[in-house]
Amino acid sequence: GAGVSQSPSNKVTEKGKDVELRCDPISGHTALYWYRQSLGQGLEFLIYFQGNSAPDKSGLPSDRFSAERTGGSVSTLTIQRTQQEDSAVYLCASSSASGRYTQYFGPGTRLTVL
Amino acid sequence: ILNVEQSPQSLHVQEGDSTNFTCSFPSSNFYALHWYRWETAKSPEALFVMTLNGDEKKKGRISATLNTKEGYSYLYIKGSQPEDSATYLCAFATDSWGKLQFGAGTQVVVTP
């Protein structure tokens, strides 16, 4: 079956512009996660959705970052007024439940802020 | 802030040799330990989710053990092949929500 998909695969933007990153999870997966990997850093948790609710937003680095999930499916991560330090690979993962269940990752969106 | 540490940071292995590396995590508030393999330009691929002290998991030539009391997990690759070349990540979950704290990874390079 189809895996997790993300779009765009690459995004180059200018400092100060807003960007939207999209994640399509595996059908039926209730849990959805966003992570990012900045250059030279490990994978960093950003936000977790259970259904359409986000009980854990603790990893969002600033109020310029927001995310939503609609219909218990697609999720969008929005970064407003992008900064160069936002450059990273943004990964989305979904899971049929949470915690003790495998998270299936998408291919990521490579964001470059000039 | 929790610390998940992986060692070594990188290792080079001759084809056919076996190897192993370590993931260390806090022994308190343990919920689950995940292992992933991440090849360049691909999605991280799930290997194992381990939940019980003493767990041993195996997938082909790759296996893993878990010690929650002392806070470590070992991943073993038997008879390494070039296709095993990847970064191996471990990730620690402290609750049922599944928020994962990742280690920096062990980069494995297998040379023919």
PDB file of C-alpha atoms in Angstrom:
ATOM      1  CA  GLY A   1       0.000   0.000   0.000  1.00  0.00           C
ATOM      2  CA  ALA A   2       0.970   3.648  -0.211  1.00  0.00           C
ATOM      3  CA  GLY A   3       3.415   4.962   2.330  1.00  0.00           C
ATOM      4  CA  VAL A   4       3.725   8.397   3.868  1.00  0.00           C
ATOM      5  CA  SER A   5       4.142  11.088   1.256  1.00  0.00           C
ATOM      6  CA  GLN A   6       5.397  14.625   1.652  1.00  0.00           C
ATOM      7  CA  SER A   7       5.413  17.629  -0.621  1.00  0.00           C
ATOM      8  CA  PRO A   8       7.295  19.438  -1.870  1.00  0.00           C
ATOM      9  CA  SER A   9      10.419  17.315  -1.804  1.00  0.00           C
ATOM     10  CA  ASN A  10      12.564  20.430  -2.004  1.00  0.00           C
ATOM     11  CA  LYS A  11      11.741  24.029  -1.221  1.00  0.00           C
ATOM     12  CA  VAL A  12      13.999  27.031  -1.611  1.00  0.00           C
ATOM     13  CA  THR A  13      12.674  30.272  -0.222  1.00  0.00           C
ATOM     14  CA  GLU A  14      13.851  33.716   0.699  1.00  0.00           C
ATOM     15  CA  LYS A  15      14.241  34.848   4.258  1.00  0.00           C
ATOM     16  CA  GLY A  16      11.000  36.357   5.534  1.00  0.00           C
ATOM     17  CA  LYS A  17       8.678  34.392   3.279  1.00  0.00           C
ATOM     18  CA  ASP A  18       6.080  31.914   4.563  1.00  0.00           C
ATOM     19  CA  VAL A  19       6.199  28.238   3.582  1.00  0.00           C
ATOM     20  CA  GLU A  20       3.794  25.325   3.861  1.00  0.00           C
ATOM     21  CA  LEU A  21       4.902  21.732   4.028  1.00  0.00           C
ATOM     22  CA  ARG A  22       2.409  18.948   3.465  1.00  0.00           C
ATOM     23  CA  CYS A  23       2.226  15.420   4.819  1.00  0.00           C
ATOM     24  CA  ASP A  24      -0.102  12.641   3.664  1.00  0.00           C
ATOM     25  CA  PRO A  25       0.015   9.834   6.233  1.00  0.00           C
ATOM     26  CA  ILE A  26      -0.755   6.184   5.668  1.00  0.00           C
ATOM     27  CA  SER A  27      -4.510   5.754   5.404  1.00  0.00           C
ATOM     28  CA  GLY A  28      -6.061   4.889   8.753  1.00  0.00           C
ATOM     29  CA  HIS A  29      -3.103   6.005  10.846  1.00  0.00           C
ATOM     30  CA  THR A  30      -4.376   8.083  13.730  1.00  0.00           C
ATOM     31  CA  ALA A  31      -1.035   9.354  15.015  1.00  0.00           C
ATOM     32  CA  LEU A  32       1.071  11.809  13.018  1.00  0.00           C
ATOM     33  CA  TYR A  33       4.429  13.332  13.928  1.00  0.00           C
ATOM     34  CA  TRP A  34       6.635  16.060  12.553  1.00  0.00           C
ATOM     35  CA  TYR A  35      10.401  16.013  13.051  1.00  0.00           C
ATOM     36  CA  ARG A  36      13.249  17.951  11.535  1.00  0.00           C
ATOM     37  CA  GLN A  37      16.945  17.442  11.028  1.00  0.00           C
ATOM     38  CA  SER A  38      19.090  20.523  10.825  1.00  0.00           C
ATOM     39  CA  LEU A  39      22.582  20.303   9.358  1.00  0.00           C
ATOM     40  CA  GLY A  40      24.848  18.379  11.690  1.00  0.00           C
ATOM     41  CA  GLN A  41      22.062  17.711  14.173  1.00  0.00           C
ATOM     42  CA  GLY A  42      19.987  14.674  15.065  1.00  0.00           C
ATOM     43  CA  LEU A  43      16.297  14.278  14.400  1.00  0.00           C
ATOM     44  CA  GLU A  44      14.305  16.715  16.536  1.00  0.00           C
ATOM     45  CA  PHE A  45      10.646  16.284  17.512  1.00  0.00           C
ATOM     46  CA  LEU A  46       8.345  19.161  16.548  1.00  0.00           C
ATOM     47  CA  ILE A  47       4.690  18.210  17.079  1.00  0.00           C
ATOM     48  CA  TYR A  48       2.386  15.216  17.504  1.00  0.00           C
ATOM     49  CA  PHE A  49      -1.223  14.781  16.357  1.00  0.00           C
ATOM     50  CA  GLN A  50      -3.719  12.236  17.588  1.00  0.00           C
ATOM     51  CA  GLY A  51      -6.572  12.523  15.142  1.00  0.00           C
ATOM     52  CA  ASN A  52      -6.968  16.247  14.501  1.00  0.00           C
ATOM     53  CA  SER A  53      -5.772  17.264  17.957  1.00  0.00           C
ATOM     54  CA  ALA A  54      -2.207  18.219  18.823  1.00  0.00           C
ATOM     55  CA  PRO A  55      -1.678  17.209  22.458  1.00  0.00           C
ATOM     56  CA  ASP A  56       2.061  17.806  22.243  1.00  0.00           C
ATOM     57  CA  LYS A  57       3.399  20.937  20.559  1.00  0.00           C
ATOM     58  CA  SER A  58       6.394  21.139  22.831  1.00  0.00           C
ATOM     59  CA  GLY A  59       8.951  20.821  20.059  1.00  0.00           C
ATOM     60  CA  LEU A  60       7.839  23.768  17.956  1.00  0.00           C
ATOM     61  CA  PRO A  61      10.872  26.079  18.104  1.00  0.00           C
ATOM     62  CA  SER A  62       9.007  29.390  17.959  1.00  0.00           C
ATOM     63  CA  ASP A  63       5.584  30.922  17.404  1.00  0.00           C
ATOM     64  CA  ARG A  64       6.457  31.237  13.720  1.00  0.00           C
ATOM     65  CA  PHE A  65       5.810  27.507  13.461  1.00  0.00           C
ATOM     66  CA  SER A  66       2.301  26.084  13.388  1.00  0.00           C
ATOM     67  CA  ALA A  67       0.685  22.886  12.201  1.00  0.00           C
ATOM     68  CA  GLU A  68      -2.764  21.575  11.592  1.00  0.00           C
ATOM     69  CA  ARG A  69      -4.337  18.319  10.636  1.00  0.00           C
ATOM     70  CA  THR A  70      -7.715  17.992   8.964  1.00  0.00           C
ATOM     71  CA  GLY A  71     -10.044  15.039   8.608  1.00  0.00           C
ATOM     72  CA  GLY A  72      -7.662  12.942  10.642  1.00  0.00           C
ATOM     73  CA  SER A  73      -5.489  12.717   7.569  1.00  0.00           C
ATOM     74  CA  VAL A  74      -3.414  15.390   5.818  1.00  0.00           C
ATOM     75  CA  SER A  75      -1.240  17.664   7.908  1.00  0.00           C
ATOM     76  CA  THR A  76       0.326  20.981   7.032  1.00  0.00           C
ATOM     77  CA  LEU A  77       3.321  22.506   8.794  1.00  0.00           C
ATOM     78  CA  THR A  78       3.516  26.259   8.257  1.00  0.00           C
ATOM     79  CA  ILE A  79       6.572  28.373   8.922  1.00  0.00           C
ATOM     80  CA  GLN A  80       5.987  32.107   8.859  1.00  0.00           C
ATOM     81  CA  ARG A  81       8.684  34.698   8.211  1.00  0.00           C
ATOM     82  CA  THR A  82      11.289  32.029   7.542  1.00  0.00           C
ATOM     83  CA  GLN A  83      14.793  32.469   8.901  1.00  0.00           C
ATOM     84  CA  GLN A  84      18.025  30.867   7.748  1.00  0.00           C
ATOM     85  CA  GLU A  85      18.100  28.689  10.857  1.00  0.00           C
ATOM     86  CA  ASP A  86      14.856  27.087   9.662  1.00  0.00           C
ATOM     87  CA  SER A  87      16.812  25.360   6.881  1.00  0.00           C
ATOM     88  CA  ALA A  88      16.511  21.640   7.528  1.00  0.00           C
ATOM     89  CA  VAL A  89      14.964  18.406   6.346  1.00  0.00           C
ATOM     90  CA  TYR A  90      11.414  18.193   7.695  1.00  0.00           C
ATOM     91  CA  LEU A  91      10.154  14.645   8.164  1.00  0.00           C
ATOM     92  CA  CYS A  92       6.645  13.463   8.786  1.00  0.00           C
ATOM     93  CA  ALA A  93       5.772  10.082  10.280  1.00  0.00           C
ATOM     94  CA  SER A  94       2.525   8.283  10.969  1.00  0.00           C
ATOM     95  CA  SER A  95       1.556   5.392  13.177  1.00  0.00           C
ATOM     96  CA  SER A  96      -1.504   3.222  13.682  1.00  0.00           C
ATOM     97  CA  ALA A  97      -1.352   4.045  17.366  1.00  0.00           C
ATOM     98  CA  SER A  98       1.427   5.618  19.379  1.00  0.00           C
ATOM     99  CA  GLY A  99       4.315   4.979  21.697  1.00  0.00           C
ATOM    100  CA  ARG A 100       4.945   1.308  21.203  1.00  0.00           C
ATOM    101  CA  TYR A 101       4.044   1.224  17.554  1.00  0.00           C
ATOM    102  CA  THR A 102       6.275   1.684  14.547  1.00  0.00           C
ATOM    103  CA  GLN A 103       6.377   5.154  13.062  1.00  0.00           C
ATOM    104  CA  TYR A 104       6.510   5.140   9.275  1.00  0.00           C
ATOM    105  CA  PHE A 105       8.418   8.043   7.817  1.00  0.00           C
ATOM    106  CA  GLY A 106       7.939   9.987   4.640  1.00  0.00           C
ATOM    107  CA  PRO A 107      10.824  11.004   2.376  1.00  0.00           C
ATOM    108  CA  GLY A 108      11.036  14.480   3.856  1.00  0.00           C
ATOM    109  CA  THR A 109      11.017  18.044   2.589  1.00  0.00           C
ATOM    110  CA  ARG A 110      14.385  19.733   2.290  1.00  0.00           C
ATOM    111  CA  LEU A 111      13.863  23.409   3.111  1.00  0.00           C
ATOM    112  CA  THR A 112      16.538  25.938   2.219  1.00  0.00           C
ATOM    113  CA  VAL A 113      16.126  29.522   3.359  1.00  0.00           C
ATOM    114  CA  LEU A 114      18.383  31.940   1.512  1.00  0.00           C
TER     115      LEU A 114
ATOM    116  CA  ILE B   1      16.253  17.309  28.587  1.00  0.00           C
ATOM    117  CA  LEU B   2      16.690  13.612  27.951  1.00  0.00           C
ATOM    118  CA  ASN B   3      19.878  12.380  26.390  1.00  0.00           C
ATOM    119  CA  VAL B   4      19.983   9.495  23.986  1.00  0.00           C
ATOM    120  CA  GLU B   5      23.546   8.717  23.080  1.00  0.00           C
ATOM    121  CA  GLN B   6      24.841   6.451  20.365  1.00  0.00           C
ATOM    122  CA  SER B   7      28.352   5.153  19.971  1.00  0.00           C
ATOM    123  CA  PRO B   8      30.428   5.012  18.002  1.00  0.00           C
ATOM    124  CA  GLN B   9      29.500   7.945  15.791  1.00  0.00           C
ATOM    125  CA  SER B  10      30.748   6.031  12.761  1.00  0.00           C
ATOM    126  CA  LEU B  11      32.395   2.784  11.901  1.00  0.00           C
ATOM    127  CA  HIS B  12      33.874   1.113   8.881  1.00  0.00           C
ATOM    128  CA  VAL B  13      33.369  -2.610   8.425  1.00  0.00           C
ATOM    129  CA  GLN B  14      34.754  -5.067   5.934  1.00  0.00           C
ATOM    130  CA  GLU B  15      32.195  -7.051   3.997  1.00  0.00           C
ATOM    131  CA  GLY B  16      31.488 -10.280   5.804  1.00  0.00           C
ATOM    132  CA  ASP B  17      32.512  -9.019   9.230  1.00  0.00           C
ATOM    133  CA  SER B  18      30.055  -8.659  12.080  1.00  0.00           C
ATOM    134  CA  THR B  19      29.678  -5.503  14.085  1.00  0.00           C
ATOM    135  CA  ASN B  20      27.651  -3.952  16.881  1.00  0.00           C
ATOM    136  CA  PHE B  21      26.995  -0.551  18.360  1.00  0.00           C
ATOM    137  CA  THR B  22      25.274   0.974  21.335  1.00  0.00           C
ATOM    138  CA  CYS B  23      22.368   3.194  22.239  1.00  0.00           C
ATOM    139  CA  SER B  24      22.254   4.596  25.786  1.00  0.00           C
ATOM    140  CA  PHE B  25      19.151   6.188  27.250  1.00  0.00           C
ATOM    141  CA  PRO B  26      17.803   7.244  30.651  1.00  0.00           C
ATOM    142  CA  SER B  27      16.629   4.201  32.597  1.00  0.00           C
ATOM    143  CA  SER B  28      13.783   6.136  34.208  1.00  0.00           C
ATOM    144  CA  ASN B  29      10.430   6.778  32.505  1.00  0.00           C
ATOM    145  CA  PHE B  30      11.090   4.124  29.885  1.00  0.00           C
ATOM    146  CA  TYR B  31       8.229   3.379  27.515  1.00  0.00           C
ATOM    147  CA  ALA B  32       9.770   2.086  24.279  1.00  0.00           C
ATOM    148  CA  LEU B  33      12.979   2.041  22.295  1.00  0.00           C
ATOM    149  CA  HIS B  34      12.915   2.249  18.498  1.00  0.00           C
ATOM    150  CA  TRP B  35      15.659   1.427  15.990  1.00  0.00           C
ATOM    151  CA  TYR B  36      15.664   2.863  12.471  1.00  0.00           C
ATOM    152  CA  ARG B  37      17.943   2.568   9.473  1.00  0.00           C
ATOM    153  CA  TRP B  38      18.355   5.706   7.363  1.00  0.00           C
ATOM    154  CA  GLU B  39      19.984   5.529   3.981  1.00  0.00           C
ATOM    155  CA  THR B  40      20.941   8.685   2.149  1.00  0.00           C
ATOM    156  CA  ALA B  41      18.074  10.198   0.128  1.00  0.00           C
ATOM    157  CA  LYS B  42      15.575   7.694   1.546  1.00  0.00           C
ATOM    158  CA  SER B  43      13.036   7.646   4.375  1.00  0.00           C
ATOM    159  CA  PRO B  44      14.108   6.263   7.745  1.00  0.00           C
ATOM    160  CA  GLU B  45      13.128   2.598   7.778  1.00  0.00           C
ATOM    161  CA  ALA B  46      11.822   1.021  10.959  1.00  0.00           C
ATOM    162  CA  LEU B  47      13.808  -1.947  12.241  1.00  0.00           C
ATOM    163  CA  PHE B  48      12.523  -2.682  15.736  1.00  0.00           C
ATOM    164  CA  VAL B  49      10.319  -1.389  18.520  1.00  0.00           C
ATOM    165  CA  MET B  50      11.395  -2.799  21.865  1.00  0.00           C
ATOM    166  CA  THR B  51       9.406  -2.467  25.044  1.00  0.00           C
ATOM    167  CA  LEU B  52      10.397  -5.086  27.606  1.00  0.00           C
ATOM    168  CA  ASN B  53      13.617  -5.484  29.544  1.00  0.00           C
ATOM    169  CA  GLY B  54      15.510  -8.388  28.045  1.00  0.00           C
ATOM    170  CA  ASP B  55      13.783  -8.090  24.666  1.00  0.00           C
ATOM    171  CA  GLU B  56      15.681  -9.516  21.757  1.00  0.00           C
ATOM    172  CA  LYS B  57      14.530  -8.803  18.216  1.00  0.00           C
ATOM    173  CA  LYS B  58      15.852 -10.136  14.930  1.00  0.00           C
ATOM    174  CA  LYS B  59      15.322  -9.176  11.301  1.00  0.00           C
ATOM    175  CA  GLY B  60      17.481 -11.112   8.875  1.00  0.00           C
ATOM    176  CA  ARG B  61      21.108 -10.481   9.785  1.00  0.00           C
ATOM    177  CA  ILE B  62      20.258  -7.615  12.136  1.00  0.00           C
ATOM    178  CA  SER B  63      19.346  -8.131  15.768  1.00  0.00           C
ATOM    179  CA  ALA B  64      18.945  -5.991  18.855  1.00  0.00           C
ATOM    180  CA  THR B  65      18.863  -6.412  22.607  1.00  0.00           C
ATOM    181  CA  LEU B  66      17.407  -4.198  25.301  1.00  0.00           C
ATOM    182  CA  ASN B  67      18.355  -3.561  28.929  1.00  0.00           C
ATOM    183  CA  THR B  68      15.945  -1.051  30.445  1.00  0.00           C
ATOM    184  CA  LYS B  69      17.360  -1.309  33.961  1.00  0.00           C
ATOM    185  CA  GLU B  70      20.764  -0.054  32.941  1.00  0.00           C
ATOM    186  CA  GLY B  71      19.546   1.993  29.976  1.00  0.00           C
ATOM    187  CA  TYR B  72      21.166   0.544  26.890  1.00  0.00           C
ATOM    188  CA  SER B  73      20.400  -1.315  23.698  1.00  0.00           C
ATOM    189  CA  TYR B  74      22.799  -3.027  21.328  1.00  0.00           C
ATOM    190  CA  LEU B  75      22.266  -3.477  17.619  1.00  0.00           C
ATOM    191  CA  TYR B  76      24.183  -6.247  15.876  1.00  0.00           C
ATOM    192  CA  ILE B  77      24.834  -6.794  12.187  1.00  0.00           C
ATOM    193  CA  LYS B  78      26.050 -10.269  11.298  1.00  0.00           C
ATOM    194  CA  GLY B  79      28.065 -10.812   8.132  1.00  0.00           C
ATOM    195  CA  SER B  80      27.880  -7.169   7.001  1.00  0.00           C
ATOM    196  CA  GLN B  81      27.045  -6.472   3.356  1.00  0.00           C
ATOM    197  CA  PRO B  82      27.510  -3.233   1.384  1.00  0.00           C
ATOM    198  CA  GLU B  83      23.736  -2.735   1.413  1.00  0.00           C
ATOM    199  CA  ASP B  84      23.913  -2.460   5.209  1.00  0.00           C
ATOM    200  CA  SER B  85      25.674   0.872   4.785  1.00  0.00           C
ATOM    201  CA  ALA B  86      23.420   3.465   6.413  1.00  0.00           C
ATOM    202  CA  THR B  87      22.978   5.546   9.529  1.00  0.00           C
ATOM    203  CA  TYR B  88      21.352   3.578  12.332  1.00  0.00           C
ATOM    204  CA  LEU B  89      19.220   5.645  14.683  1.00  0.00           C
ATOM    205  CA  CYS B  90      17.806   4.740  18.029  1.00  0.00           C
ATOM    206  CA  ALA B  91      14.941   6.684  19.553  1.00  0.00           C
ATOM    207  CA  PHE B  92      13.491   6.691  23.039  1.00  0.00           C
ATOM    208  CA  ALA B  93       9.826   7.150  23.979  1.00  0.00           C
ATOM    209  CA  THR B  94       8.823   8.108  27.513  1.00  0.00           C
ATOM    210  CA  ASP B  95       5.056   7.954  27.135  1.00  0.00           C
ATOM    211  CA  SER B  96       2.237   6.468  25.124  1.00  0.00           C
ATOM    212  CA  TRP B  97       2.078   9.462  22.804  1.00  0.00           C
ATOM    213  CA  GLY B  98       5.207   8.226  21.081  1.00  0.00           C
ATOM    214  CA  LYS B  99       7.174  11.458  20.969  1.00  0.00           C
ATOM    215  CA  LEU B 100      10.616  10.129  20.099  1.00  0.00           C
ATOM    216  CA  GLN B 101      13.926  11.481  21.329  1.00  0.00           C
ATOM    217  CA  PHE B 102      16.510  10.450  18.756  1.00  0.00           C
ATOM    218  CA  GLY B 103      20.189   9.774  19.144  1.00  0.00           C
ATOM    219  CA  ALA B 104      22.612  11.271  16.652  1.00  0.00           C
ATOM    220  CA  GLY B 105      23.053   7.907  14.952  1.00  0.00           C
ATOM    221  CA  THR B 106      25.845   5.515  14.102  1.00  0.00           C
ATOM    222  CA  GLN B 107      26.982   5.746  10.499  1.00  0.00           C
ATOM    223  CA  VAL B 108      28.007   2.343   9.176  1.00  0.00           C
ATOM    224  CA  VAL B 109      30.076   1.993   6.019  1.00  0.00           C
ATOM    225  CA  VAL B 110      30.595  -1.532   4.702  1.00  0.00           C
ATOM    226  CA  THR B 111      33.370  -1.873   2.166  1.00  0.00           C
ATOM    227  CA  PRO B 112      33.632  -4.794  -0.272  1.00  0.00           C
TER     228      PRO B 112
END
